[in-house]
Amino acid sequence: MAVVGGGIAGLAAAVRLRDRTPAGTEITVYEQSGALGGKLRTGELAGAAVEFGAELFLMRDPAGGESAAVALVRRLGLAGRIVHPTVGQAALAVDGGLRPIPGGTLVGVPGDLDKVATVARPDAAADRDEGRPLLGPTDDVSVGALVRSRFGDEVVDRLVDPMLGGVYAGRADDLSLATTMPALARAARVEHTLLGAVRAAQAATPRAPGEPVFGTLAGGLSTLVDAAATASGATIRRHAAVRELTPTGPGWRLTVGPTRDPEHVDVDAVVLAVPARPAARLLADVAPGAAAGIGRLDYASVALVTLALPEPALPELSGFLVPATEGLLIKASTFFTTKWGHLRRPDGLALVRASVGRYGDEAQLQRPDTDLAATVHRELSAVLGGPLPAPVDGHVQRWGGALPQYSPGHLDRVADAREVLRAAHPTLTVAGAGYDGVGIPVCVRSGETAAEEIITALEGSGR
């Protein structure tokens, strides 16, 4: 069996295949780059481990159970490494200062209009009950379109947009409600007002007081990557680009490596755990209908700038988000050594990371590393109200085409593509953030689900 793509979705698929297939089953993971883990990458800065990619995972799934990421951590024997933020309050950089992000919102959409008054002025009169649900049974709209029509522009621009931008590097006016905020979309198919929909969505996903929302692993998330690769028992092929998929009866032939000297490998089944565009290229000849739907997905690029600052005066916050209306290059910042108690250092050195890059504004990312780092340092100083000390170390991690931009109708397009594959090629599945959403738990679940489909298909064929 082949898993194409060595990110966390592909590795989760490989672990599930190992757990659910007979002993001795050959599993090979093909990774085009030299590193496993995709957007999970732990590096080192000023002698400390620091994340250059994804930072954390949700502890619970939408139904209130253990998230797929936590379940995988337990499966890999890493549960003892789970740590939680020691400072959870974050802020918004608005009007030249920092204001605490109001509580009681759903990704910035308020469930209590009074609580957001310090940041935005909702248009409460616009959220009228018109005698029908906000959305029809199959409707999908952009988050911005719905929230602007019900609460006004300020709630979107100063609350929802920066929160979505921190996750997707995209804009609320472009992003699908059903994909990015599925709980709110479900409630909007029943409730007549947005306030009622937010409250219904919040009630459907209760959380015990004091229960941690997020977690990470002491030692860094690359430990999860390494453990998954080991547990999968798979042969790991780095620098191995899969350039072509060809059906061979019930199985597949992979064309791997450079055009001048290709390698051909025959396998029973393939989990395609790569971003949407390369997946669409591989599917173009074998499943053009699926390729067309998948290939429409666009991506945003970002850069993560991490600075090691000697004893800076930082507020007791986990970090802050920046609305696009503030005109800053930074869209979010995390105070690693404040947020995570296990990262605090006795010498007072602070690790601060800023995220740069919004969808449609990639030109800003063409700046040299030194320019990006200097701009981040200057803007951090301005937001915090005073000059920060000069960094003793720094790192710029560029993630080109990293974050999917889910336009309305995304889930239907993915469902249609998968239905085409199931009907014509049941031993070929797709997995990853390009299909099911961002975040480590979603990607893990996507990979595991793809593996289960492969197992079912092979069992049905008697192989």
Coordinates of C-alpha atoms in Angstrom, one line a residue:
M1 CA 0.0 0.0 0.0
A2 CA 1.2 3.5 -0.7
V3 CA 0.6 6.8 1.2
V4 CA 1.5 9.7 -0.9
G5 CA 2.4 12.6 1.4
G6 CA 4.2 12.5 4.7
G7 CA 2.3 15.2 6.6
I8 CA 0.3 14.4 9.7
A9 CA -2.7 13.2 7.6
G10 CA -0.6 10.8 5.6
L11 CA 1.2 9.5 8.7
A12 CA -2.1 9.0 10.6
A13 CA -3.3 7.0 7.6
A14 CA -0.2 4.9 7.7
V15 CA -0.6 4.2 11.4
R16 CA -4.2 3.2 10.9
L17 CA -3.3 0.9 8.0
R18 CA -0.7 -0.7 10.1
D19 CA -3.2 -1.3 12.9
R20 CA -6.0 -2.6 10.7
T21 CA -4.2 -4.7 8.1
P22 CA -2.6 -8.2 8.4
A23 CA 0.9 -8.5 9.8
G24 CA 3.5 -8.2 7.1
T25 CA 1.5 -5.8 5.0
E26 CA 3.9 -3.5 3.1
I27 CA 3.2 0.2 3.6
T28 CA 5.3 2.9 1.9
V29 CA 5.1 6.6 2.6
Y30 CA 6.3 8.8 -0.3
E31 CA 7.3 12.3 0.7
Q32 CA 8.4 14.8 -2.0
S33 CA 10.4 16.9 0.4
G34 CA 13.2 15.8 2.8
A35 CA 11.1 16.2 5.9
L36 CA 8.1 14.4 7.3
G37 CA 5.3 16.2 9.2
G38 CA 4.1 18.8 6.7
K39 CA 3.3 21.9 8.7
L40 CA 4.4 20.3 11.9
R41 CA 8.0 21.3 12.4
T42 CA 9.9 21.8 15.6
G43 CA 13.1 23.7 15.4
E44 CA 15.6 25.4 17.7
L45 CA 16.1 29.0 18.6
A46 CA 18.5 30.4 21.2
G47 CA 19.0 26.9 22.5
A48 CA 15.2 26.2 23.0
A49 CA 12.8 24.0 21.1
V50 CA 10.2 26.1 19.2
E51 CA 7.5 25.4 16.7
F52 CA 8.2 26.7 13.2
G53 CA 4.7 25.5 12.1
A54 CA 1.6 24.3 13.8
E55 CA 1.7 25.1 17.5
L56 CA -1.1 23.1 19.2
F57 CA -4.1 20.9 18.9
L58 CA -7.6 20.9 20.2
M59 CA -8.2 18.5 23.1
R60 CA -11.9 17.8 22.3
D61 CA -13.8 17.0 19.2
P62 CA -17.0 18.9 18.3
A63 CA -19.2 16.2 20.0
G64 CA -17.2 16.7 23.3
G65 CA -15.2 13.5 23.1
E66 CA -11.4 13.2 22.9
S67 CA -10.1 14.7 19.7
A68 CA -8.5 12.6 17.0
A69 CA -5.1 14.2 17.8
V70 CA -5.3 13.3 21.5
A71 CA -6.3 9.7 20.5
L72 CA -3.3 9.4 18.2
V73 CA -1.0 10.8 20.9
R74 CA -2.3 8.1 23.3
R75 CA -1.9 5.4 20.6
L76 CA 1.7 6.5 20.2
G77 CA 2.4 6.4 23.9
L78 CA 3.0 10.2 24.2
A79 CA 0.1 11.1 26.5
G80 CA 2.5 11.9 29.3
R81 CA 4.0 14.7 27.2
I82 CA 0.8 16.7 26.8
V83 CA 1.0 20.2 28.2
H84 CA -1.5 23.0 28.2
P85 CA -1.3 26.8 28.0
T86 CA -0.7 28.5 31.3
V87 CA -2.0 31.8 30.0
G88 CA -5.1 31.7 27.8
Q89 CA -6.2 35.3 27.4
A90 CA -5.4 36.9 24.1
A91 CA -6.0 40.4 22.8
L92 CA -6.9 42.3 19.7
A93 CA -4.7 45.1 18.4
V94 CA -7.2 47.8 17.6
D95 CA -7.1 51.6 17.6
G96 CA -3.4 51.6 18.4
G97 CA -3.6 49.5 21.6
L98 CA -4.4 46.0 22.9
R99 CA -7.9 45.0 24.1
P100 CA -8.7 41.6 25.5
I101 CA -10.6 39.4 23.1
P102 CA -14.2 39.3 24.4
G103 CA -15.5 36.0 25.8
G104 CA -18.6 34.3 24.7
T105 CA -18.0 34.3 21.0
L106 CA -17.8 31.6 18.4
V107 CA -14.7 32.4 16.3
G108 CA -15.5 36.0 17.0
V109 CA -19.2 35.8 16.3
P110 CA -20.9 37.0 19.5
G111 CA -23.4 35.1 21.5
D112 CA -23.8 38.2 23.8
L113 CA -23.7 41.5 22.0
D114 CA -22.9 43.5 25.2
K115 CA -19.7 41.5 25.8
V116 CA -18.1 42.7 22.5
A117 CA -18.9 46.4 23.0
T118 CA -15.3 47.2 24.0
V119 CA -14.1 46.1 20.5
A120 CA -17.0 46.5 18.1
R121 CA -20.5 48.0 17.9
P122 CA -23.0 45.3 16.7
D123 CA -26.0 46.3 14.7
A124 CA -28.5 44.5 16.9
A125 CA -31.5 45.8 15.0
A126 CA -30.4 44.0 11.8
D127 CA -30.7 40.5 13.4
R128 CA -34.5 40.2 13.0
D129 CA -36.5 37.1 13.1
E130 CA -38.0 36.8 9.6
G131 CA -39.9 33.6 10.3
R132 CA -37.5 31.2 8.7
P133 CA -34.1 29.7 9.3
L134 CA -31.1 31.7 8.4
L135 CA -29.9 29.1 5.9
G136 CA -31.7 26.5 3.8
P137 CA -30.9 22.8 4.3
T138 CA -28.1 22.8 1.8
D139 CA -27.1 26.4 1.6
D140 CA -23.5 27.6 2.2
V141 CA -22.5 31.3 2.4
S142 CA -19.3 33.1 3.3
V143 CA -18.9 33.8 7.0
G144 CA -18.6 37.5 6.3
A145 CA -21.8 37.7 4.2
L146 CA -23.9 36.2 7.0
V147 CA -22.4 38.1 9.9
R148 CA -22.3 41.5 8.1
S149 CA -26.0 41.1 7.3
R150 CA -26.9 40.4 10.9
F151 CA -24.4 42.2 13.1
G152 CA -22.8 44.8 10.8
D153 CA -19.4 45.5 9.5
E154 CA -17.5 46.2 12.7
V155 CA -18.1 42.8 14.2
V156 CA -16.7 41.2 11.0
D157 CA -13.8 43.6 10.5
R158 CA -12.6 43.9 14.2
L159 CA -13.5 40.4 15.6
V160 CA -14.4 37.7 13.1
D161 CA -12.0 38.6 10.3
P162 CA -8.8 38.6 12.6
M163 CA -9.8 35.4 14.3
L164 CA -10.4 33.6 10.9
G165 CA -7.3 35.3 9.6
G166 CA -5.2 33.9 12.4
V167 CA -6.2 30.4 11.4
Y168 CA -6.6 30.5 7.6
A169 CA -4.8 33.7 6.6
G170 CA -8.0 34.4 4.7
R171 CA -10.9 36.9 4.8
A172 CA -14.3 36.2 6.4
D173 CA -15.9 37.5 3.2
D174 CA -14.3 34.7 1.2
L175 CA -14.4 31.7 3.6
S176 CA -17.2 29.1 3.7
L177 CA -19.3 29.1 6.8
A178 CA -20.0 25.3 6.5
T179 CA -16.3 24.5 6.3
T180 CA -14.8 26.9 8.8
M181 CA -17.7 27.1 11.3
P182 CA -19.7 23.9 10.9
A183 CA -21.4 24.1 14.2
L184 CA -22.7 27.5 13.4
A185 CA -23.8 26.4 10.0
R186 CA -25.8 23.5 11.4
A187 CA -27.5 25.9 13.9
A188 CA -28.2 28.4 11.2
R189 CA -30.3 25.8 9.3
V190 CA -32.7 25.8 12.3
E191 CA -32.5 29.1 14.1
H192 CA -34.1 32.3 12.8
T193 CA -31.5 34.8 14.2
L194 CA -27.7 34.8 14.2
L195 CA -27.7 35.4 18.0
G196 CA -29.9 32.3 18.4
A197 CA -27.7 30.3 16.1
V198 CA -24.5 31.2 18.0
R199 CA -26.1 30.3 21.3
A200 CA -27.5 27.0 20.0
A201 CA -24.0 26.1 18.5
Q202 CA -22.4 26.9 21.8
A203 CA -24.9 24.9 23.8
A204 CA -24.3 21.9 21.4
T205 CA -20.6 21.8 22.3
P206 CA -20.5 22.3 26.1
R207 CA -17.2 22.4 27.9
A208 CA -16.6 21.8 31.5
P209 CA -15.3 24.9 33.4
G210 CA -11.5 24.8 33.7
E211 CA -11.1 22.0 31.1
P212 CA -8.2 22.8 28.8
V213 CA -9.1 23.6 25.2
F214 CA -5.7 23.3 23.7
G215 CA -2.6 21.1 24.2
T216 CA 0.8 20.5 22.7
L217 CA 3.7 18.1 23.4
A218 CA 6.6 18.9 25.6
G219 CA 9.6 18.5 23.3
G220 CA 7.7 19.7 20.3
L221 CA 5.2 18.4 17.8
S222 CA 7.9 16.8 15.8
T223 CA 7.9 14.1 18.4
L224 CA 4.4 13.2 17.2
V225 CA 5.7 13.0 13.7
D226 CA 8.6 10.8 14.6
A227 CA 6.5 8.5 16.7
A228 CA 3.8 8.1 14.0
A229 CA 6.4 7.3 11.4
T230 CA 7.9 4.6 13.7
A231 CA 4.6 3.1 14.7
S232 CA 3.4 2.9 11.1
G233 CA 6.2 0.4 10.4
A234 CA 6.2 2.0 6.9
T235 CA 9.1 2.3 4.6
I236 CA 9.7 6.1 4.4
R237 CA 10.8 7.4 1.0
R238 CA 12.0 11.0 1.3
H239 CA 12.7 13.2 -1.8
A240 CA 10.3 10.8 -3.6
A241 CA 7.9 12.7 -5.8
V242 CA 5.0 10.7 -7.2
R243 CA 4.4 12.0 -10.6
E244 CA 1.8 9.7 -12.0
L245 CA -0.9 7.3 -11.0
T246 CA -2.0 4.5 -13.4
P247 CA -4.7 2.0 -12.7
T248 CA -3.6 -1.6 -13.0
G249 CA -6.8 -3.6 -12.7
P250 CA -7.7 -3.4 -9.1
G251 CA -4.4 -1.8 -8.1
W252 CA -2.2 1.1 -9.0
R253 CA 1.2 1.8 -10.6
L254 CA 3.1 4.8 -9.2
T255 CA 5.6 6.6 -11.3
V256 CA 8.2 8.0 -8.8
G257 CA 11.2 10.2 -9.2
P258 CA 12.7 12.3 -12.0
T259 CA 11.4 12.2 -15.5
R260 CA 14.7 11.0 -16.9
D261 CA 15.0 8.1 -14.5
P262 CA 11.5 7.1 -13.3
E263 CA 10.8 4.3 -10.9
H264 CA 7.6 2.3 -11.3
V265 CA 6.0 0.7 -8.2
D266 CA 2.9 -1.5 -8.2
V267 CA 0.6 -1.3 -5.1
D268 CA -2.8 -2.5 -4.0
A269 CA -4.1 0.9 -2.9
V270 CA -3.2 4.5 -2.5
V271 CA -4.0 7.2 0.1
L272 CA -3.4 10.5 -1.6
A273 CA -2.5 12.9 1.3
V274 CA -1.1 15.8 -0.6
P275 CA -2.6 19.4 -1.1
A276 CA -5.4 19.8 -3.5
R277 CA -3.6 21.0 -6.6
P278 CA -0.9 18.3 -6.8
A279 CA -3.7 15.8 -6.0
A280 CA -5.7 17.2 -8.9
R281 CA -2.8 16.8 -11.2
L282 CA -2.4 13.2 -10.3
L283 CA -6.1 12.5 -10.7
A284 CA -6.5 14.4 -14.0
D285 CA -6.2 11.3 -16.2
V286 CA -7.7 8.7 -13.9
A287 CA -10.6 10.7 -12.4
P288 CA -11.1 14.0 -14.3
G289 CA -14.4 14.7 -12.6
A290 CA -12.8 14.4 -9.1
A291 CA -9.8 16.4 -10.2
A292 CA -11.9 19.3 -11.5
G293 CA -13.7 19.7 -8.2
I294 CA -10.6 19.3 -6.0
G295 CA -8.4 21.5 -8.2
R296 CA -10.5 24.6 -7.6
L297 CA -9.2 25.1 -4.1
D298 CA -6.8 28.0 -3.7
Y299 CA -4.2 28.5 -0.9
A300 CA -2.6 31.3 1.0
S301 CA 1.1 31.7 1.8
V302 CA 2.4 32.8 5.2
A303 CA 5.7 33.5 6.9
L304 CA 6.3 32.9 10.6
V305 CA 8.9 35.2 12.2
T306 CA 10.2 34.1 15.6
L307 CA 12.4 36.4 17.7
A308 CA 14.4 35.6 20.8
L309 CA 14.2 38.8 23.0
P310 CA 16.2 39.4 26.1
E311 CA 13.9 40.2 29.1
P312 CA 11.2 42.2 27.2
A313 CA 8.3 43.8 28.9
L314 CA 5.5 41.7 27.7
P315 CA 1.9 41.7 28.9
E316 CA 0.5 38.6 30.6
L317 CA -1.2 37.5 27.4
S318 CA -0.9 34.5 25.1
G319 CA -0.6 36.9 22.2
F320 CA -2.7 39.1 20.0
L321 CA -4.6 39.2 16.7
V322 CA -4.5 42.1 14.3
P323 CA -7.5 43.2 12.1
A324 CA -6.6 43.9 8.5
T325 CA -8.1 47.4 9.0
E326 CA -5.1 48.3 11.3
G327 CA -2.8 48.4 8.3
L328 CA 0.0 46.2 9.9
L329 CA 2.0 43.5 8.2
I330 CA 1.6 41.3 11.3
K331 CA -1.8 39.5 11.4
A332 CA -1.1 37.6 14.7
S333 CA 1.5 37.2 17.4
T334 CA 2.1 34.5 20.0
F335 CA 4.2 35.0 23.2
F336 CA 5.5 31.5 23.4
T337 CA 7.3 31.8 26.7
T338 CA 4.3 33.5 28.4
K339 CA 1.6 31.2 26.9
W340 CA 3.4 27.9 27.6
G341 CA 4.8 27.6 31.1
H342 CA 7.0 24.7 30.1
L343 CA 8.9 27.0 27.7
R344 CA 9.6 29.8 30.3
R345 CA 13.3 30.3 30.9
P346 CA 15.2 31.3 34.0
D347 CA 17.3 33.8 32.1
G348 CA 14.2 35.8 31.1
L349 CA 14.7 35.3 27.3
A350 CA 11.3 35.4 25.6
L351 CA 10.4 33.7 22.3
V352 CA 7.8 35.7 20.4
R353 CA 6.4 34.6 17.0
A354 CA 4.5 36.7 14.5
S355 CA 2.5 35.5 11.5
V356 CA 2.7 37.5 8.3
G357 CA 0.8 37.1 5.1
R358 CA -2.9 37.4 4.1
Y359 CA -4.6 35.8 1.2
G360 CA -4.3 38.1 -1.8
D361 CA -1.5 40.1 -0.4
E362 CA 1.4 37.6 -1.0
A363 CA 3.6 40.4 -2.4
Q364 CA 4.5 41.4 1.1
L365 CA 6.1 38.0 1.5
Q366 CA 8.6 38.8 -1.2
R367 CA 10.6 40.8 1.3
P368 CA 14.0 39.4 2.4
D369 CA 14.1 37.6 5.8
T370 CA 16.0 40.5 7.4
D371 CA 13.3 43.0 6.2
L372 CA 10.5 40.8 7.5
A373 CA 12.2 40.3 10.9
A374 CA 12.9 44.1 11.2
T375 CA 9.3 45.0 10.3
V376 CA 7.9 42.5 12.8
H377 CA 10.2 43.8 15.5
R378 CA 9.1 47.4 14.8
E379 CA 5.4 46.6 14.7
L380 CA 5.5 44.5 17.8
S381 CA 7.1 47.5 19.6
A382 CA 4.4 49.8 18.3
V383 CA 1.6 47.5 19.4
L384 CA 3.1 47.0 22.8
G385 CA 3.6 50.7 23.4
G386 CA 7.4 50.8 23.7
P387 CA 10.7 49.7 22.1
L388 CA 11.5 46.0 22.5
P389 CA 15.1 44.9 23.1
A390 CA 17.1 43.9 20.0
P391 CA 16.7 40.2 19.3
V392 CA 19.6 37.9 20.1
D393 CA 18.4 35.3 17.6
G394 CA 15.6 35.0 15.0
H395 CA 14.1 32.6 12.4
V396 CA 11.9 33.1 9.4
Q397 CA 9.9 30.1 8.3
R398 CA 8.1 30.5 5.0
W399 CA 5.1 28.3 4.2
G400 CA 4.2 28.7 0.5
G401 CA 0.7 27.7 -0.4
A402 CA 0.1 26.4 3.2
L403 CA -3.4 27.4 4.1
P404 CA -6.5 26.3 2.1
Q405 CA -9.0 29.0 1.3
Y406 CA -12.4 27.3 1.4
S407 CA -14.9 29.2 -0.6
P408 CA -18.7 28.5 -0.2
G409 CA -19.7 25.1 -1.5
H410 CA -16.3 23.5 -0.7
L411 CA -17.7 20.6 1.2
D412 CA -20.1 19.7 -1.6
R413 CA -17.3 19.8 -4.1
V414 CA -15.2 17.5 -2.0
A415 CA -18.1 15.1 -1.4
D416 CA -18.8 14.9 -5.1
A417 CA -15.1 14.2 -5.9
R418 CA -15.0 11.5 -3.3
E419 CA -18.2 9.9 -4.6
V420 CA -16.6 9.8 -8.1
L421 CA -13.5 8.1 -6.6
R422 CA -15.5 5.6 -4.6
A423 CA -17.5 4.6 -7.7
A424 CA -14.7 4.3 -10.1
H425 CA -11.6 3.7 -8.0
P426 CA -12.4 2.5 -4.4
T427 CA -8.8 1.7 -3.7
L428 CA -7.8 5.4 -4.1
T429 CA -8.7 7.9 -1.4
V430 CA -7.8 11.5 -0.6
A431 CA -7.0 13.0 2.8
G432 CA -5.7 16.2 4.4
A433 CA -6.5 19.8 5.1
G434 CA -7.4 20.6 1.5
Y435 CA -10.5 18.5 1.8
D436 CA -11.7 18.4 5.4
G437 CA -10.4 21.5 7.2
V438 CA -7.3 22.8 9.0
G439 CA -6.0 21.7 12.4
I440 CA -4.2 18.7 13.6
P441 CA -7.3 16.7 14.8
V442 CA -9.1 17.3 11.5
C443 CA -6.1 16.2 9.5
V444 CA -5.5 13.1 11.7
R445 CA -9.2 12.1 11.4
S446 CA -9.1 12.7 7.6
G447 CA -6.1 10.4 7.2
E448 CA -7.6 7.7 9.4
T449 CA -10.9 7.8 7.6
A450 CA -9.2 7.5 4.2
A451 CA -7.3 4.5 5.5
E452 CA -10.5 2.9 6.7
E453 CA -12.1 3.3 3.3
I454 CA -9.1 1.6 1.7
I455 CA -9.4 -1.3 4.2
T456 CA -13.1 -1.7 3.5
A457 CA -12.5 -1.6 -0.3
L458 CA -9.8 -4.3 -0.1
E459 CA -11.9 -6.5 2.2
G460 CA -14.8 -6.2 -0.2
S461 CA -12.6 -7.3 -3.0
G462 CA -11.3 -10.3 -1.1
R463 CA -7.7 -9.1 -1.3

